[in-house]
XYZ file of C-alpha atoms in Angstrom:
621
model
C -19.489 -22.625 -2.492
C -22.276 -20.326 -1.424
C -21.507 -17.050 -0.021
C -23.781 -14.300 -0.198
C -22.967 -11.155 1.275
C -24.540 -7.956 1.216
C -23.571 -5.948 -1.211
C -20.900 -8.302 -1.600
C -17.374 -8.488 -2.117
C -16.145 -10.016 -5.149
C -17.019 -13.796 -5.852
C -14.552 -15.652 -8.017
C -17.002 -18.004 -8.291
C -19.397 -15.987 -9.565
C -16.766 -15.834 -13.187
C -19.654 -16.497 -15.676
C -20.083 -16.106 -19.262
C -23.139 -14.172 -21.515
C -24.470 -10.952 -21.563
C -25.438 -8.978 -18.545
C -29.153 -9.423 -18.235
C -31.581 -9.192 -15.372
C -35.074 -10.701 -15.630
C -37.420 -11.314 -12.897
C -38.294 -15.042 -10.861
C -40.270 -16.352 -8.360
C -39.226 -15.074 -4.891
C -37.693 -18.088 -3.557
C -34.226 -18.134 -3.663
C -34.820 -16.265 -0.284
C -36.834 -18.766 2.209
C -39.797 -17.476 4.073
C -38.094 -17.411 7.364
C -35.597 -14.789 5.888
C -38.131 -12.441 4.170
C -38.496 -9.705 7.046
C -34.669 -9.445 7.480
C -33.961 -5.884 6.488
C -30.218 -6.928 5.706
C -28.903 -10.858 5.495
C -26.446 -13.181 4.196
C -25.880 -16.081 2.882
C -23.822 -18.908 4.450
C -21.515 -22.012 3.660
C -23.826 -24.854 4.564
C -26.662 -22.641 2.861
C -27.438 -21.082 6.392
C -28.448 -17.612 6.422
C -27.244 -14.985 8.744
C -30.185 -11.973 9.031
C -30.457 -8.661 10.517
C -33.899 -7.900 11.740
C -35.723 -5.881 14.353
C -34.948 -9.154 16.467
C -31.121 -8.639 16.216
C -28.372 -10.635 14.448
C -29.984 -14.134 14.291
C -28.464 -17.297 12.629
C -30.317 -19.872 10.510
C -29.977 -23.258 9.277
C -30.946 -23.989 6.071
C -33.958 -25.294 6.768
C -35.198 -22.353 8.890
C -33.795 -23.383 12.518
C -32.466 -20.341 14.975
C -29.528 -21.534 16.504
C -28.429 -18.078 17.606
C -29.122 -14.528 18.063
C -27.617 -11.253 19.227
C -30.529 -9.416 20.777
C -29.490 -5.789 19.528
C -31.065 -3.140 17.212
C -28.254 -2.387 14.045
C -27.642 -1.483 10.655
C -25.020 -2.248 8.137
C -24.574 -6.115 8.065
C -20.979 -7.084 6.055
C -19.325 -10.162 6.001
C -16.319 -12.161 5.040
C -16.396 -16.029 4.891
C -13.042 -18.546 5.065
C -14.200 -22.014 5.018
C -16.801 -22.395 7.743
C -15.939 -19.350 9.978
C -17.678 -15.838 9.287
C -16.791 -12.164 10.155
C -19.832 -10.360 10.600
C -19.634 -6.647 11.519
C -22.627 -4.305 12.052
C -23.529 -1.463 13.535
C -25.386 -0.738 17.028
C -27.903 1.658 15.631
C -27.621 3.716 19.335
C -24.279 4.311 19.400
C -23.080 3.202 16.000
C -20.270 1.333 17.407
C -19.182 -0.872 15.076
C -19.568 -4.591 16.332
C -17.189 -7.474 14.816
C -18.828 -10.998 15.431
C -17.724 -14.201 14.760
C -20.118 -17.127 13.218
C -19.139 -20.437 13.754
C -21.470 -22.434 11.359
C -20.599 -25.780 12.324
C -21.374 -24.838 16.094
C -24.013 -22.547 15.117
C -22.980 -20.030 17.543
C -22.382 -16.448 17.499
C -19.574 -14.691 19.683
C -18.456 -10.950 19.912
C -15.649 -9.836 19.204
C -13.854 -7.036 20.866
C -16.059 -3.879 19.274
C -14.480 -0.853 17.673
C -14.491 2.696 19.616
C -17.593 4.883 19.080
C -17.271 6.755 16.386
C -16.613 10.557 16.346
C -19.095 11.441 13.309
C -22.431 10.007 12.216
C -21.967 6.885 10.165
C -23.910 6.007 7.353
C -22.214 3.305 5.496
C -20.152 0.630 6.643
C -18.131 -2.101 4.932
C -15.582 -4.910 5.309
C -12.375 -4.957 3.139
C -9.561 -8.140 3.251
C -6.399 -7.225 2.497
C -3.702 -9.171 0.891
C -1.964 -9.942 4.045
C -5.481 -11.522 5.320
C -6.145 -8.561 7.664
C -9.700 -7.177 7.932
C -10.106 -3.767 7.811
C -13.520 -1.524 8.035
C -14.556 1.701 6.610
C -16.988 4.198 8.112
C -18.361 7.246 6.221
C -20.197 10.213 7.845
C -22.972 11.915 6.173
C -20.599 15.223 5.715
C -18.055 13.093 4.075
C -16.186 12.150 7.297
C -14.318 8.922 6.525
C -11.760 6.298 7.975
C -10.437 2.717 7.835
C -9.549 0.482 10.802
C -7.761 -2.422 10.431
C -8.658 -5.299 13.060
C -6.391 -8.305 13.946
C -7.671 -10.721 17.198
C -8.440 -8.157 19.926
C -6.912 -4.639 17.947
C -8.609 -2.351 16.503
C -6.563 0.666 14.989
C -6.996 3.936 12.966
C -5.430 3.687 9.448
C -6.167 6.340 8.155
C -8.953 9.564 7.762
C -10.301 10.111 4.150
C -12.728 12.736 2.935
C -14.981 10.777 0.630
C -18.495 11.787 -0.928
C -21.277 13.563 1.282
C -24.850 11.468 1.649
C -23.453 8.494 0.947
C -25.799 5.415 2.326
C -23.748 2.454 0.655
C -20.530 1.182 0.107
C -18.848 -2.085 -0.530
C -15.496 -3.500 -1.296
C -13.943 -5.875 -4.025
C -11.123 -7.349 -2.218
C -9.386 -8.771 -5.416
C -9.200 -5.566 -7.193
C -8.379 -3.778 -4.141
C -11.317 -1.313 -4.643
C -13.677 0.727 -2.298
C -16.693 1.120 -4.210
C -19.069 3.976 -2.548
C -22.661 5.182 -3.328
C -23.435 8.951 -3.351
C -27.139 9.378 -2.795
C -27.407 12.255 -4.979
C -25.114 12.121 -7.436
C -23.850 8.271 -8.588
C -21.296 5.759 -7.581
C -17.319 6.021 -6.963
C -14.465 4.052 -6.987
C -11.361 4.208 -5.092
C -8.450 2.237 -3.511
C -9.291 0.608 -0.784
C -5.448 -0.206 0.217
C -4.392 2.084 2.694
C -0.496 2.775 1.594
C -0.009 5.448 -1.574
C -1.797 8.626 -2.016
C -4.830 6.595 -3.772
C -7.226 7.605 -6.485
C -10.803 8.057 -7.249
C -12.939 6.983 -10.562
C -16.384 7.458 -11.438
C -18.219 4.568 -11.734
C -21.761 5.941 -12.968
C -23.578 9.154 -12.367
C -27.244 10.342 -11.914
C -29.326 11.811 -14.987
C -28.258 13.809 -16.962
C -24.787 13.240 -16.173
C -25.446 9.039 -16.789
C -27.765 6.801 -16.469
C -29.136 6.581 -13.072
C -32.309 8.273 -12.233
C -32.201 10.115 -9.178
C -28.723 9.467 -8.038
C -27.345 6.011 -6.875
C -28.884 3.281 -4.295
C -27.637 0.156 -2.908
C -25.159 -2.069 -4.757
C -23.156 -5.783 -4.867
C -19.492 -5.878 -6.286
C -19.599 -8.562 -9.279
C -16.625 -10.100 -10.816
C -14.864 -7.153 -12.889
C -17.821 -4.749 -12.158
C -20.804 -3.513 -9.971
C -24.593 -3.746 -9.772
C -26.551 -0.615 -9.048
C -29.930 0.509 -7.834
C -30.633 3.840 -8.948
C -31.799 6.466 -6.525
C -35.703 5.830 -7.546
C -35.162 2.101 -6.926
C -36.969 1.558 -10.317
C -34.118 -0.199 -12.700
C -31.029 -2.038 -11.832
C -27.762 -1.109 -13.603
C -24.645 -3.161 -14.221
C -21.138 -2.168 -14.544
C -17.926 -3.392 -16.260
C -14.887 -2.179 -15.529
C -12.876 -2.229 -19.306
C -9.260 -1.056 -18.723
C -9.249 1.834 -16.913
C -12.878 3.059 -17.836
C -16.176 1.783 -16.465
C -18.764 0.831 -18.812
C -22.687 0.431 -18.711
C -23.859 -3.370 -19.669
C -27.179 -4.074 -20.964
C -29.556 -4.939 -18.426
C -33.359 -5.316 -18.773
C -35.277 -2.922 -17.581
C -37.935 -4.204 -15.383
C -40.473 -3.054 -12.149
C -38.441 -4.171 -9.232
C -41.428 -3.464 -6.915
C -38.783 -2.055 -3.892
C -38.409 0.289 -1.698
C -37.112 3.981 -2.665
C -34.371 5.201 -0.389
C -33.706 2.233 2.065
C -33.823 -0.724 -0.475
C -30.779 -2.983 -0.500
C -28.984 -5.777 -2.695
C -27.048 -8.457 -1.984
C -25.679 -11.808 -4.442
C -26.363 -15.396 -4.257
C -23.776 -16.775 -6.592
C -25.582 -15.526 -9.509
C -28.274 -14.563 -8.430
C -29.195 -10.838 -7.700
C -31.349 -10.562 -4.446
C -33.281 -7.450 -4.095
C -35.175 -6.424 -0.565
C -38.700 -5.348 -1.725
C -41.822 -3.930 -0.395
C -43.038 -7.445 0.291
C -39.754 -9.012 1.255
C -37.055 -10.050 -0.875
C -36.992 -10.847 -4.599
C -34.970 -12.827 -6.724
C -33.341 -11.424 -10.136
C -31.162 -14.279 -11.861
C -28.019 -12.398 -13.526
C -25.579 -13.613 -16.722
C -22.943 -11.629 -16.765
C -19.560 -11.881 -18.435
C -16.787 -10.748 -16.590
C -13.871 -11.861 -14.806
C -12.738 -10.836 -11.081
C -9.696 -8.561 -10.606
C -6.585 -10.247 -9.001
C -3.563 -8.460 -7.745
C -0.278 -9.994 -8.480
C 0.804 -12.776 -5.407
C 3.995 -10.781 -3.837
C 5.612 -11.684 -0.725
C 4.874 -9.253 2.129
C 7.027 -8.869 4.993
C 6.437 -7.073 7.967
C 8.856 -4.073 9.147
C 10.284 -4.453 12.174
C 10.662 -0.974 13.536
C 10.276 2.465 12.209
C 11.741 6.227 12.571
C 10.123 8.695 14.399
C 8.092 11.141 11.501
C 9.542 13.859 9.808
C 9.022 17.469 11.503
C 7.811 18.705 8.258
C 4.499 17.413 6.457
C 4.508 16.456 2.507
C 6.700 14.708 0.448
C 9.949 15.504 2.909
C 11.888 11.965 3.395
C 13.941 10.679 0.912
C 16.758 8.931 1.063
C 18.726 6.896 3.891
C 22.075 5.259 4.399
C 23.368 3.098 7.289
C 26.369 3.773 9.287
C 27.852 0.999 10.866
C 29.384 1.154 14.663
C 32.577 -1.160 16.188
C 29.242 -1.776 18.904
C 26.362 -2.955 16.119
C 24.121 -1.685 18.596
C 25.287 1.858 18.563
C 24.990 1.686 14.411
C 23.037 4.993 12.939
C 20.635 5.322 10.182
C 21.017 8.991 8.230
C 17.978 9.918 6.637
C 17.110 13.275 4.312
C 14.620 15.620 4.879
C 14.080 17.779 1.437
C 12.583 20.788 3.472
C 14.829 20.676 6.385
C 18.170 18.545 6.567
C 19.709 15.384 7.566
C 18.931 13.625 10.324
C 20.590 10.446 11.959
C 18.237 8.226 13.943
C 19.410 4.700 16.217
C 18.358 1.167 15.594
C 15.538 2.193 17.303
C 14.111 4.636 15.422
C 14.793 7.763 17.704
C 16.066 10.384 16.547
C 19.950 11.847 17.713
C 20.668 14.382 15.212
C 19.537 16.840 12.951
C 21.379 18.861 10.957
C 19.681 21.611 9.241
C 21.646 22.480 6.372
C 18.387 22.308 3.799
C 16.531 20.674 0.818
C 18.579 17.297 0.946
C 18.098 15.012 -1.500
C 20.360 11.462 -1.490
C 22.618 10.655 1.015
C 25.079 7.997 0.973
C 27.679 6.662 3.460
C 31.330 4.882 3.222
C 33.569 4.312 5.940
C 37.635 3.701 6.548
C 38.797 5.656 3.660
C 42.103 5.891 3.630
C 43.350 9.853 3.473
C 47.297 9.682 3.484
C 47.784 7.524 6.188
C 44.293 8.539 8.112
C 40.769 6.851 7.962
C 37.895 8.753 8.021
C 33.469 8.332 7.242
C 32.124 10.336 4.987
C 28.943 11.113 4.014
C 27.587 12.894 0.556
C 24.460 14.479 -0.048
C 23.159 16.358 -2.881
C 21.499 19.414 -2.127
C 19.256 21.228 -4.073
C 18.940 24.753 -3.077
C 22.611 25.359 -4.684
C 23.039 21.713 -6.643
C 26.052 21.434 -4.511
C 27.594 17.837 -3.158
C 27.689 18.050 0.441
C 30.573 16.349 2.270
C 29.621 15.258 6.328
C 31.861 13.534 8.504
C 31.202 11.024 11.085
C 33.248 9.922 13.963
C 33.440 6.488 16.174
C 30.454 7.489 18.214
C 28.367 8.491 15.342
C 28.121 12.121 15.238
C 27.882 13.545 12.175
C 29.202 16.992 10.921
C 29.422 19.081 8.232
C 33.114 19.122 6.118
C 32.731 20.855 2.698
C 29.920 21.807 0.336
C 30.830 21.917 -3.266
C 29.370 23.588 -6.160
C 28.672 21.234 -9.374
C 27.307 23.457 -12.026
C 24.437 21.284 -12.555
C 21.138 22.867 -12.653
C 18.514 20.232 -11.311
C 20.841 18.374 -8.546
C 19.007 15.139 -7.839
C 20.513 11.891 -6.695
C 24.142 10.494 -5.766
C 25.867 7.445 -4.410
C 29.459 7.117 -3.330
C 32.035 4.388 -4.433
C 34.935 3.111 -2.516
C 37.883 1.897 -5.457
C 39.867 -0.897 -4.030
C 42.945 1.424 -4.837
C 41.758 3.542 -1.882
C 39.683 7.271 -1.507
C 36.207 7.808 -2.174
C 34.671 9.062 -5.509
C 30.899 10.116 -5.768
C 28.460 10.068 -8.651
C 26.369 12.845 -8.663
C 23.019 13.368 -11.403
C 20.564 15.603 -12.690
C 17.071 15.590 -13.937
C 18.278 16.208 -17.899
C 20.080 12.825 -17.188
C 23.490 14.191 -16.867
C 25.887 12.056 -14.355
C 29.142 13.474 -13.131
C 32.038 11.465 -11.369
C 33.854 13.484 -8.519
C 36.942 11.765 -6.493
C 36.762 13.199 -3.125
C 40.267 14.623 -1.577
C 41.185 16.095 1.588
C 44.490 18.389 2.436
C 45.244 19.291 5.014
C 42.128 19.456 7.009
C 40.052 20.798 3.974
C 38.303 18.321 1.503
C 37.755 18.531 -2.250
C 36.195 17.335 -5.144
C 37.435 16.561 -9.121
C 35.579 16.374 -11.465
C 36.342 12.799 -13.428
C 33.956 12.215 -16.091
C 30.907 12.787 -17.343
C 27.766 11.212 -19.201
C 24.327 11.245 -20.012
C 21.206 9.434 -19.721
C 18.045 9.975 -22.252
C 15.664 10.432 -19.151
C 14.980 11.887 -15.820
C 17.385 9.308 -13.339
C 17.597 9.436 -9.920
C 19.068 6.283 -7.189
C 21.920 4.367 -8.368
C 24.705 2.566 -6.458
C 28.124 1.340 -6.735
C 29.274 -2.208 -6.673
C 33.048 -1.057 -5.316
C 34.335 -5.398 -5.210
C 33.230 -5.418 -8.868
C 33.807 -1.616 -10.050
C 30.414 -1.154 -11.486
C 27.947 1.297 -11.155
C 24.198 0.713 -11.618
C 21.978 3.289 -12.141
C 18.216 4.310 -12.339
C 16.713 5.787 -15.178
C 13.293 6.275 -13.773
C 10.844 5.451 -16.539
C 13.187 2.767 -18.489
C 15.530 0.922 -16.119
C 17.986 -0.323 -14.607
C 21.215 -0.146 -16.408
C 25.112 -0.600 -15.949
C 28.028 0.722 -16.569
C 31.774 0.943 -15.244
C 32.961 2.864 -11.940
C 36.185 2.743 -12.922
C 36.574 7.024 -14.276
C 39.728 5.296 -16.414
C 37.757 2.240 -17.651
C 34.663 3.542 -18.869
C 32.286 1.476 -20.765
C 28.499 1.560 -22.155
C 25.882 1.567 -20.498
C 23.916 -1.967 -20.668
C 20.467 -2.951 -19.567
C 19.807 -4.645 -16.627
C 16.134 -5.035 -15.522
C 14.080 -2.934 -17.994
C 10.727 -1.372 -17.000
C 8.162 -4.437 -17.404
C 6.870 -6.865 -16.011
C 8.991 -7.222 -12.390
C 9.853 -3.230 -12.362
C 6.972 -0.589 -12.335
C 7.925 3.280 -13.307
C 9.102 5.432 -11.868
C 12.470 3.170 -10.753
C 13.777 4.503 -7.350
C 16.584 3.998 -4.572
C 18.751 1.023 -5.171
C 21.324 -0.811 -3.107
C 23.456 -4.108 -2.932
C 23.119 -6.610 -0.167
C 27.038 -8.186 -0.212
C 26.534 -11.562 1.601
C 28.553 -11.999 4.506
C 31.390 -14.384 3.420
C 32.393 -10.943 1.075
C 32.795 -12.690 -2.230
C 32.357 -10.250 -5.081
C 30.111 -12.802 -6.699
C 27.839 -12.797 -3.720
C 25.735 -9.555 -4.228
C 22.150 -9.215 -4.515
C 20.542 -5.532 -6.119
C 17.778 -4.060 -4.606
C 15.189 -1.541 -6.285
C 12.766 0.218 -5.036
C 9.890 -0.061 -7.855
C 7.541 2.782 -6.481
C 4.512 2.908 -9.617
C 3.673 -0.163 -7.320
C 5.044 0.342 -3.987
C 6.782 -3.323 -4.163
C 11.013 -3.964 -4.013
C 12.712 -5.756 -6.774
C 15.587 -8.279 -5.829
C 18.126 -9.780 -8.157
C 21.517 -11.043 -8.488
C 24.000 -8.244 -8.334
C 26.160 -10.177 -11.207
C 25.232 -10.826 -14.456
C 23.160 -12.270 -15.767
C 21.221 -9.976 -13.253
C 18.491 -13.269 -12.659
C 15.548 -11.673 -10.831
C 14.853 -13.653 -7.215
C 11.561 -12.291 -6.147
C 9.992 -9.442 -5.826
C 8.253 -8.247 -1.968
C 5.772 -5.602 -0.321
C 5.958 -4.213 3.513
C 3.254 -4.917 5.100
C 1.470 -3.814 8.619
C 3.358 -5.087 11.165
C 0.324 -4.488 13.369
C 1.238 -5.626 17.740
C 4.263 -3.254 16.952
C 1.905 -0.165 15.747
C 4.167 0.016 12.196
C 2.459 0.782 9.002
C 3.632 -0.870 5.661
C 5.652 1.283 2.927
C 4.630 2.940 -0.305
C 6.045 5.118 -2.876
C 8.985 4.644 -1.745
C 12.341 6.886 -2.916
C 15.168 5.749 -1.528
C 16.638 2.760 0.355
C 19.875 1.190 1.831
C 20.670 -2.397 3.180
C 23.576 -3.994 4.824
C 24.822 -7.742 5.702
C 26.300 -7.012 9.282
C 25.109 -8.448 12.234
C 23.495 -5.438 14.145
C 21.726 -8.268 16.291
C 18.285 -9.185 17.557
C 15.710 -9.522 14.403
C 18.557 -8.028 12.352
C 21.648 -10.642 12.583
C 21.608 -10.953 9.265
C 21.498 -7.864 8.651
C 18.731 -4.973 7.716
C 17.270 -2.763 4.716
C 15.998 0.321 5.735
C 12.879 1.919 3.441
C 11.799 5.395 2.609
C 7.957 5.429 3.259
C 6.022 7.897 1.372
C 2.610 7.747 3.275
C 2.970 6.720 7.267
C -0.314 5.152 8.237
C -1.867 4.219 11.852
C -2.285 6.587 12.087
C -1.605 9.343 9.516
C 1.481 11.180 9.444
C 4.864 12.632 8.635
C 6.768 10.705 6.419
C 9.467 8.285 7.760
C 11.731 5.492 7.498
C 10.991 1.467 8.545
C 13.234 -0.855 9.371
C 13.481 -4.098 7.640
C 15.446 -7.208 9.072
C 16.972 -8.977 6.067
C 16.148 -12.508 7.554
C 12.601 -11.709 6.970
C 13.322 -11.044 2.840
C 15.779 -13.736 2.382
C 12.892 -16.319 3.292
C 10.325 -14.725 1.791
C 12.012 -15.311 -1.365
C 14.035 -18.556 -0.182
C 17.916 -16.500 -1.066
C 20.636 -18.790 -0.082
């Protein structure tokens, strides 16, 4: 296969072995036909696709125009599966981005539906496929002014704003490792994620004398396999870059008179071959170079299906949510924290009915007909953390929910909770605390006052936080953020040790969040299924709820783009249920704390997940 793009994304057939070397060759990897494009590509078929003063034009191999877009643009980037190309430039006017598909086979170029104006000057562009197969671009501004799109068939829709590096003329994206890779004029190259969900990072790549290597800042570049080529700012040497770990590192490279352009030189790959846009066209610069591309684990991705409406406070404010279930499913209620506000209860639809401002709530959890002397009432439990107090709500048949007792628990770091039902009747709660300290409270009510007894308590070595309890089986499982998952016994009278159940590793990334069990429908006790949020990589663990605590799959939420919703990330807590509530959930839903809401940026909120859509992702009975 033959793809060349400029300043390309990564290659995986570009995997080769040897030192990193670049020596100079005759110029004719590029034919003549090509040599006054100012920015081009390569194409499957060996075709070339060039931007020139003539406008987008299409080649055969052997030099025949079969197309062209008559327009005058900058900032050629493609993406190539099998023989269709995106192609996306910008009108140098209005620097409206332009999307273009190439059909190589019919040799024909069509527009696509172009992306609004932009608000800022652009100065670099670039392409970036995600793992769902969505395209997405980036534009950066000259003061730093930044954002990704994402495009799918006629949409075209804000992500997200970033502030990135000022002056920066280049930027390009290895898809694989999931990394935006952006050239700072003045000052060197960066690295960040390109995926749009988290709060992301940024490393340095290389820097400009005397900081690193490059002499006078940083110039064009190409994504290799595991790395990056550089021009410097003088366009006088060519650098190469390994990424080792989490550190980038400079690979020998020979240093030799590329003969191009200073300031508005560029570089694109040919398989393995470096091209390099001169002063008398383009130039050829073979390149051995051992590395290996950067893959991202293959996880299912579902789509959510709706979402809450966003927090009224900005920051890390949702946490937690818990489903209350209606005699109408369609009148069900999703309650939802707010750790700088309250609780608030949304409908199936995401609006909001309720809020209850009763302050920093952490975990919430919900059980319903629990038997008081004779009487069945909902409850719902909090923990909140401006007095560590448990905080007792009820709810009635319409789904109003009220405040019923607040009760003091001596901790000093209140964190998470979850409620158990025994089969003997009443409701106890398990309530924690960031020195690992768990306390079990049964829940009472005389009269029309509740109250809480204390049980038992016990101790974790670490910070924990979600846990839940299995009430057909009497066990509790519990988070212990950077270890685990363990178990232990619900039953305050039948206490046992604590036993690993999915350890930090391989299927569970740190920190280990909100948990919850997804009881099949035919109510066997033997029929559970664990959830876990693992948020140090924003995916959801599933496994069987018994032991031995087999692990089915793991998933991701993805953009569920017609319907506007953004994936998840980071995610704290979570709840799920097996009851019909109908439509896309009649087999039930899991609803998701999302710590970043995208498209565009926002308040935190919560998505809606139907269960349908996880049980064939990861083919559950």
């Amino acid at each position: 296969m033959k793809t060349t793009v400029l300043c390309s994304a990564l290659l995986a057939a570009f995997c080769l072995t040897g030192t990193a070397q670049a020596t100079p060759v005759a110029s004719n990897t590029v034919p003549a036909f090509a040599h006054e494009a100012e920015e081009l590509a390569r194409l499957p078929g060996g075709g070339w696709l060039t931007l020139d003063k003539h406008g987008l034009r299409l080649f055969t191999a052997a030099g025949q125009e079969q197309d062209r877009i008559a327009v005058r643009a900058k900032q050629l980037d493609t993406r190539i599966d099998a023989n269709r190309v995106l192609a996306v430039f910008l009108e140098a006017d209005t620097q409206r981005p332009l999307p273009v598909s190439v059909d190589v086979q019919a040799g024909k170029l069509v527009k696509l539906a172009p992306f609004p104006v932009p608000t800022f000057s652009v100065e670099a562009s670039c392409l970036y496929r995600d793992a769902q197969r969505l395209d997405h671009l980036f534009l950066i501004g000259k003061d730093g002014q930044a954002e990704q799109w994402v495009m799918q068939g006629e949409q075209r829709s804000l992500v997200r704003k970033l502030a990135l590096p000022p002056h920066a003329k280049h930027c390009r994206v290895d898809d694989g490792a999931q990394r935006l890779l952006v050239s700072e004029s003045d000052m060197g190259v960066w690295a960040y994620d390109a995926e749009s969900e988290g709060m992301g990072k940024r490393e340095v790549v290389a820097l400009r004398k005397p900081y690193g290597q490059l002499d006078g800042g940083a110039g064009a570049l190409a994504v290799l396999p595991g790395g990056v080529a550089v021009l410097d700012g003088k366009a006088e040497k060519l650098h190469l870059y390994a990424r080792q770990g989490s550190t980038w590192t400079a690979q020998p490279a020979q240093a030799v008179a590329l003969n191009v352009r200073k300031g508005d030189s560029q570089l694109a790959l040919d398989e393995d071959t470096l091209l390099l846009r001169g002063k008398n066209g383009w130039q050829a610069r073979p390149v051995k170079w051992r590395g290996k591309g950067e893959t991202q684990a293959a996880v299912a991705i579902i789509a959510p299906q709706a979402q809450t409406e966003p927090m009224a406070r900005q920051g890390d404010a949702a946490d937690d949510p818990a489903i209350w279930l209606a005699s109408n499913p369609a009148d069900s209620r999703i309650l939802g924290t707010n750790k700088k506000q309250g609780l608030l209860v949304y409908d199936l639809q995401g609006k909001q009915t309720q809020l209850l401002e009763v302050g920093r709530l952490n975990n919430v959890d919900v059980r319903q007909n629990i038997s008081f002397g004779g009487s069945k009432v909902d409850l719902a439990v909090a923990t909140q953390r401006d007095d560590n107090s448990m905080m007792l709500f009820t709810i009635n048949a319409s789904g109003d929910v009220a405040e019923a007792g607040r009760f003091p628990t001596g901790l000093k770091s209140i964190y998470g909770m979850c409620l158990y039902q025994p089969a003997s009747g009443g409701v106890e709660a398990f309530i924690n605390d960031k020195d690992g300290t768990f306390q079990q409270y049964r829940i009472g009510v005389s009269g029309n006052q509740f109250s809480a007894t204390l049980l038992r308590s016990f101790k974790v070595a670490t910070q924990p936080e979600g846990c839940v309890a299995d009430d057909a089986n009497a066990r509790l499982f519990l988070g212990e953020e950077t270890r685990g998952v363990w178990t232990t016994s619900a039953d305050a009278a039948k206490p046992d040790t604590l036993a690993m159940v999915l350890p930090v590793g391989a299927n569970l990334s740190a920190d280990v969040e909100g948990m919850a069990i997804y009881r099949k429908p035919n109510g066997k006790a033997d029929s559970g299924y664990l959830i876990v949020s693992s948020q140090g990589d924003s995916s959801y663990v599933v496994l069987d709820a018994q032991a031995p605590y087999k692990v089915r799959g793991r998933f991701k939420v993805g953009f569920n783009l017609p319907a506007g919703i953004d994936g998840t990330s980071e995610t704290d807590g979570l709840d799920v249920t097996s009851a019909n509530l109908g439509g896309a959930y009649a087999q039930g839903m899991l609803v998701i704390q999302d710590g970043y809401k995208r498209l565009p940026d926002g308040p935190q909120n919560f998505k809606y997940v139907a269960w349908e859509d996880v049980a064939k992702a990861l083919k559950l009975d």
